[in-house]
Short mmCIF file of C-alpha atoms in Angstrom, two decimals:
data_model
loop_
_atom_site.label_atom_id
_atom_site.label_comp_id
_atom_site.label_asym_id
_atom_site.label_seq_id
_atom_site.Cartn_x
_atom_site.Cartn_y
_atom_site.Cartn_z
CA UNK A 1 60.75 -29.24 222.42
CA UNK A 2 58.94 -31.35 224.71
CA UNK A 3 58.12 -30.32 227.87
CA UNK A 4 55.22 -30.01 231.13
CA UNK A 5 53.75 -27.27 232.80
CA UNK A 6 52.29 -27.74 235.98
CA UNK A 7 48.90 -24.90 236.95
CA UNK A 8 49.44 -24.11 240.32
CA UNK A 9 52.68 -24.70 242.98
CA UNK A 10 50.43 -25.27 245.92
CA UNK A 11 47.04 -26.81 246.21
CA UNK A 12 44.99 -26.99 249.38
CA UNK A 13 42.06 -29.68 249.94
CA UNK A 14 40.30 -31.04 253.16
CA UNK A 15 40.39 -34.67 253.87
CA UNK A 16 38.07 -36.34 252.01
CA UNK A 17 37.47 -33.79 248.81
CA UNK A 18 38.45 -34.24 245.39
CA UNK A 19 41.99 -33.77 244.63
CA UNK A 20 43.11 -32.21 241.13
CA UNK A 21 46.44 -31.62 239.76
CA UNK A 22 47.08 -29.88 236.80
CA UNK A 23 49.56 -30.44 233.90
CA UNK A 24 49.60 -29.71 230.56
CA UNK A 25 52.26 -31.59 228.17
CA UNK A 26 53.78 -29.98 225.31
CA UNK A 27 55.00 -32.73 222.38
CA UNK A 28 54.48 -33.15 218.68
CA UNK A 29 54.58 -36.60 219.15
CA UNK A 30 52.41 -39.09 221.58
CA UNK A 31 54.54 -38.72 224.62
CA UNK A 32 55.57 -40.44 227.48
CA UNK A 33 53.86 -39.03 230.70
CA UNK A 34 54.66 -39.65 234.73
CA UNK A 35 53.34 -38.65 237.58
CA UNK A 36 55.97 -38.76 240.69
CA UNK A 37 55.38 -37.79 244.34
CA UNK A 38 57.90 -36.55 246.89
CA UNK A 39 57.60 -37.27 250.32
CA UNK A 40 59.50 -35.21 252.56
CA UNK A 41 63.21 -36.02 253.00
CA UNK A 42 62.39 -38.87 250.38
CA UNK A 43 63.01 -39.14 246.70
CA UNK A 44 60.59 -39.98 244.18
CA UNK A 45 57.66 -42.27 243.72
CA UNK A 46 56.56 -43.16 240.90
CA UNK A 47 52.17 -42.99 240.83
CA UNK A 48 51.71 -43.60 237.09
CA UNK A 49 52.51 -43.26 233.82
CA UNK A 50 50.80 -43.19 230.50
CA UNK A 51 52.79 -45.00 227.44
CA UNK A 52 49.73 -44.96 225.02
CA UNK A 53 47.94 -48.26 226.10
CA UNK A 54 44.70 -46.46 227.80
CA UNK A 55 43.72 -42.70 228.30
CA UNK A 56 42.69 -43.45 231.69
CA UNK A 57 45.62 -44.55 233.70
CA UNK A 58 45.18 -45.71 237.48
CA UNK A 59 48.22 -45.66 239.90
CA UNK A 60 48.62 -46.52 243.09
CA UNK A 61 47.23 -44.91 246.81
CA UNK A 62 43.69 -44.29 244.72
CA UNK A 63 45.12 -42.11 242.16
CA UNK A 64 44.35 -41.63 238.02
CA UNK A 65 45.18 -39.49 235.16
CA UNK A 66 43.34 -38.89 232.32
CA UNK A 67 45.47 -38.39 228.84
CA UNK A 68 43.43 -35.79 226.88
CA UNK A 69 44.83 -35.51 223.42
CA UNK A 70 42.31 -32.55 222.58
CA UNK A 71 43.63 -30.45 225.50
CA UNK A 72 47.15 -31.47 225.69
CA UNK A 73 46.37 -32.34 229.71
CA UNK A 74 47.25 -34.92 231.75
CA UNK A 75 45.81 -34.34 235.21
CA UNK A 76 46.18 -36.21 238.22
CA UNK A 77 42.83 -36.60 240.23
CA UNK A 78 41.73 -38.77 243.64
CA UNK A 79 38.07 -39.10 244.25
CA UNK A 80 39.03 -38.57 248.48
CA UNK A 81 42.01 -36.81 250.22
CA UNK A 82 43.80 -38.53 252.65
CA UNK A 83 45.80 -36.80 255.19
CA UNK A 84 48.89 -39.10 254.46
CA UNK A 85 48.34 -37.38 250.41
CA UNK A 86 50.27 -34.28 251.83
CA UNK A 87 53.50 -34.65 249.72
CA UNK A 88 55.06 -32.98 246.20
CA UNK A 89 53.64 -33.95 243.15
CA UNK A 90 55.69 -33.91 239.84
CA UNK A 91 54.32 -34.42 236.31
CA UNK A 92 57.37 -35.65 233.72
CA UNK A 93 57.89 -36.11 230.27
CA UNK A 94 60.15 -38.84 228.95
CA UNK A 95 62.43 -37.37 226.31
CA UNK A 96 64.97 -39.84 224.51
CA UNK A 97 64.78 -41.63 228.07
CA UNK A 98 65.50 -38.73 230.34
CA UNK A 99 62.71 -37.28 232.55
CA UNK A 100 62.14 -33.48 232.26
CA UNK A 101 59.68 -32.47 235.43
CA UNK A 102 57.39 -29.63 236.01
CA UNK A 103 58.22 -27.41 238.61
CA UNK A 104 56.02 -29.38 241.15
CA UNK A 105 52.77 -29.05 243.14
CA UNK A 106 53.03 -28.97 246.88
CA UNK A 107 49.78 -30.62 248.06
CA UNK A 108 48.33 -29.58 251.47
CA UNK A 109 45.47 -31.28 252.88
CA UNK A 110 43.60 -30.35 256.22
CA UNK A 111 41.74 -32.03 258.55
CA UNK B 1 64.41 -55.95 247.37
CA UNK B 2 66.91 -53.03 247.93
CA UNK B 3 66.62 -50.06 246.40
CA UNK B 4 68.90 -47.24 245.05
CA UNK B 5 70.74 -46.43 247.23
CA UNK B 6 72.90 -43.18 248.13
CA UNK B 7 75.77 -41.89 250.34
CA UNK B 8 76.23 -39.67 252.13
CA UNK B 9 72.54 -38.72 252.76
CA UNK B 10 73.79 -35.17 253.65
CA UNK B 11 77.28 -33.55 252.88
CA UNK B 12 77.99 -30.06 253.88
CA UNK B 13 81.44 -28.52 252.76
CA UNK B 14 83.52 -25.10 252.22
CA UNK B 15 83.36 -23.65 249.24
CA UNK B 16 85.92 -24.62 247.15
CA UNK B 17 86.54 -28.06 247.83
CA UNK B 18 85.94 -31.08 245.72
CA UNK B 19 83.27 -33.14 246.70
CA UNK B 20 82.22 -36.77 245.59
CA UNK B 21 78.33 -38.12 245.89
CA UNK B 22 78.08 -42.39 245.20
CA UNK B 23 75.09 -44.35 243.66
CA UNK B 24 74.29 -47.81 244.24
CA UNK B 25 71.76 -48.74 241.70
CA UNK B 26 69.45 -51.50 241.76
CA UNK B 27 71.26 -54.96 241.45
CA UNK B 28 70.65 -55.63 237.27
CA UNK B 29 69.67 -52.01 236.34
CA UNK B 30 71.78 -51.03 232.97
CA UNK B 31 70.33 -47.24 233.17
CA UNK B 32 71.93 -44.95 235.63
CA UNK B 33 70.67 -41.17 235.77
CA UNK B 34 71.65 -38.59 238.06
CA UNK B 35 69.36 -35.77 238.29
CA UNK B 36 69.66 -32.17 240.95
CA UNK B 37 66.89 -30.88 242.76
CA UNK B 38 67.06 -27.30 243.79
CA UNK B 39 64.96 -24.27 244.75
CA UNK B 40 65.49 -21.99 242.02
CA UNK B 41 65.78 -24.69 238.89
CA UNK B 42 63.53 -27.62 239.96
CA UNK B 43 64.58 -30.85 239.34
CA UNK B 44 67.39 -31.09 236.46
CA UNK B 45 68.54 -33.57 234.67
CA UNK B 46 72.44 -34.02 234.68
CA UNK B 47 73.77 -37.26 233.25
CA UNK B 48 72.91 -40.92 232.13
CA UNK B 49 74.38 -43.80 231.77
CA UNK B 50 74.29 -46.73 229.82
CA UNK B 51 76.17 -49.81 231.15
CA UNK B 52 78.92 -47.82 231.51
CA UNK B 53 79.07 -44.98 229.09
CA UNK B 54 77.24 -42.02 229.27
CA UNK B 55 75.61 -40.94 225.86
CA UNK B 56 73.80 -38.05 227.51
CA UNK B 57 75.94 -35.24 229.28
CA UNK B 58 73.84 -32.13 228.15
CA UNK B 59 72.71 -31.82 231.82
CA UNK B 60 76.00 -31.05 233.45
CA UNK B 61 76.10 -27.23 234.44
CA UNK B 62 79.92 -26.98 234.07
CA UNK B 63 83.36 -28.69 233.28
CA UNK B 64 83.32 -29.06 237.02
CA UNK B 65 81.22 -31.71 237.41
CA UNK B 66 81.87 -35.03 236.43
CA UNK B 67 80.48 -38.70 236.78
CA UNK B 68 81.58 -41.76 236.23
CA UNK B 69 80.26 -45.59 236.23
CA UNK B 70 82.15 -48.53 237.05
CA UNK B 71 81.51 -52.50 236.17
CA UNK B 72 77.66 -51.22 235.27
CA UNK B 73 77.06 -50.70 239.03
CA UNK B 74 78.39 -48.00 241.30
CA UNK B 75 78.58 -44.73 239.83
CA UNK B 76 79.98 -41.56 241.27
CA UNK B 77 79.09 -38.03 240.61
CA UNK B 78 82.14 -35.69 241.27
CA UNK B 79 81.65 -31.62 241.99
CA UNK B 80 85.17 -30.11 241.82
CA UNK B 81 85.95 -26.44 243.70
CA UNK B 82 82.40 -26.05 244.82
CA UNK B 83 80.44 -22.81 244.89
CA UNK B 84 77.09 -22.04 246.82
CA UNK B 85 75.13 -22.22 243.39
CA UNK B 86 75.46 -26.05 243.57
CA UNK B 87 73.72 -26.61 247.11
CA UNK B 88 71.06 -29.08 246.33
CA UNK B 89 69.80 -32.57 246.60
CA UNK B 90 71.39 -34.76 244.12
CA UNK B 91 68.92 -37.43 242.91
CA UNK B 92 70.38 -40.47 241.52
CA UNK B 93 67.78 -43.11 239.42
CA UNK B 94 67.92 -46.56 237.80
CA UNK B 95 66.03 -48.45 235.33
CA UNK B 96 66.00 -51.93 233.72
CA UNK B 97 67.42 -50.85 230.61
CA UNK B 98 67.53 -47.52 228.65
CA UNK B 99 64.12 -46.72 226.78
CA UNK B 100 63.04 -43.92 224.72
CA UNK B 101 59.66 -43.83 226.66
CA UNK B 102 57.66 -45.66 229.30
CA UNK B 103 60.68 -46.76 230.89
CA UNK B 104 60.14 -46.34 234.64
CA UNK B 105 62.83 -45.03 236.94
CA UNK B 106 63.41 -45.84 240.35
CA UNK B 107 64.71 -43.27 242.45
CA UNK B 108 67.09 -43.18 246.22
CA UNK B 109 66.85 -40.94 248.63
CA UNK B 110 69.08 -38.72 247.54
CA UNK B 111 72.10 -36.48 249.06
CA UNK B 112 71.66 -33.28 250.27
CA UNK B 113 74.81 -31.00 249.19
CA UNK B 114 75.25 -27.63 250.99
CA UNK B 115 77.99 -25.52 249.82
CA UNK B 116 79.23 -22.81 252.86
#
């Protein structure tokens, strides 16, 4: 069955160092991937998604994921934390349409 | 334009008692999907719909929940005799049409349920 695991429920950064977020897809076919973030008291955001078109995805607010076939990873990365970057991140899988999330990083960023 | 949109933003109520949670989607979205976020399971899926019908159930967590979707718009997620387990925000999303991948979905705000 398809599904995402996401390393790590809280990550901490200081402004202006390199954010990474971890997740690891498991599929037997070429999935669907999304990256959402959660504000809080919002719903979800959609950053970006991969659909097969290019390994290197870019999304919005400065962010990017690399698909890596060879490692089953799909990792969300920003070259500089801002502070307004402090939100829940969720990877997703698309299965038959439906979205099945990881469990969520919480990212914390400091001044 | 708008967005999804979803009432009430919070809804507390006794345990027991039948509660209903609405969904506006966006204005010419055919997908509808309702989805729970909650401490100890994440964020579920529950339901989706199609125009209409729902081809996917397999999320609901018991006979006493229930949605339904009227003229392709409005839908309405129903939680009958309430317990504590099903205090959560309930997520409701809409697409453009129903995909079996890249489809994005666009989510509301969502209402926070809390069962006393």
């Amino acid at each position: 069955a398809q599904s995402v695991t996401q390393l790590g429920s809280h990550v901490s950064v200081s402004e202006g160092a390199l954010v990474l977020l971890r997740c690891n897809y498991s599929s037997s076919v070429p999935p669907y991937l999304f990256w959402y973030v959660q504000y809080p008291n919002q719903g979800l955001q959609l950053l970006l998604k991969y659909t097969s078109a290019a390994t290197l995805v870019k999304g919005i607010n400065g962010f990017e994921a690399e698909f890596k076939k060879s490692e089953t990873s799909f990792h969300l990365t920003k070259p500089s934390a801002h502070m307004s970057d402090a939100a829940e991140y969720f990877c997703a899988v698309s299965i038959s349409g439906k979205l099945i999330f990881g469990t969520g990083t919480r990212l914390q960023v400091f001044p | 334009g708008a967005g999804v949109s979803q009432s009430p933003s919070n809804k507390v109520t006794e345990k027991g008692k039948d509660v209903e949670l609405r969904c506006d989607p966006i204005s010419g979205h055919t997908a509808l999907y309702w989805y729970r976020q909650s401490l100890g399971q994440g964020l579920e899926f529950l339901i989706y719909f199609q125009g209409n019908s729902a081809p996917d159930k397999s999320g609901l967590p018991s006979d006493r929940f229930s949605a339904e979707r009227t003229g392709g718009s409005v839908s309405t997620l129903t939680i009958q005799r309430t317990q504590q387990e099903d205090s959560a925000v309930y997520l409701c999303a809409s697409s453009p049409r129903m995909g079996t991948g890249g489809v994005e979905q666009f989510f509301g705000p969502g209402t926070r349920l809390t069962v006393l």
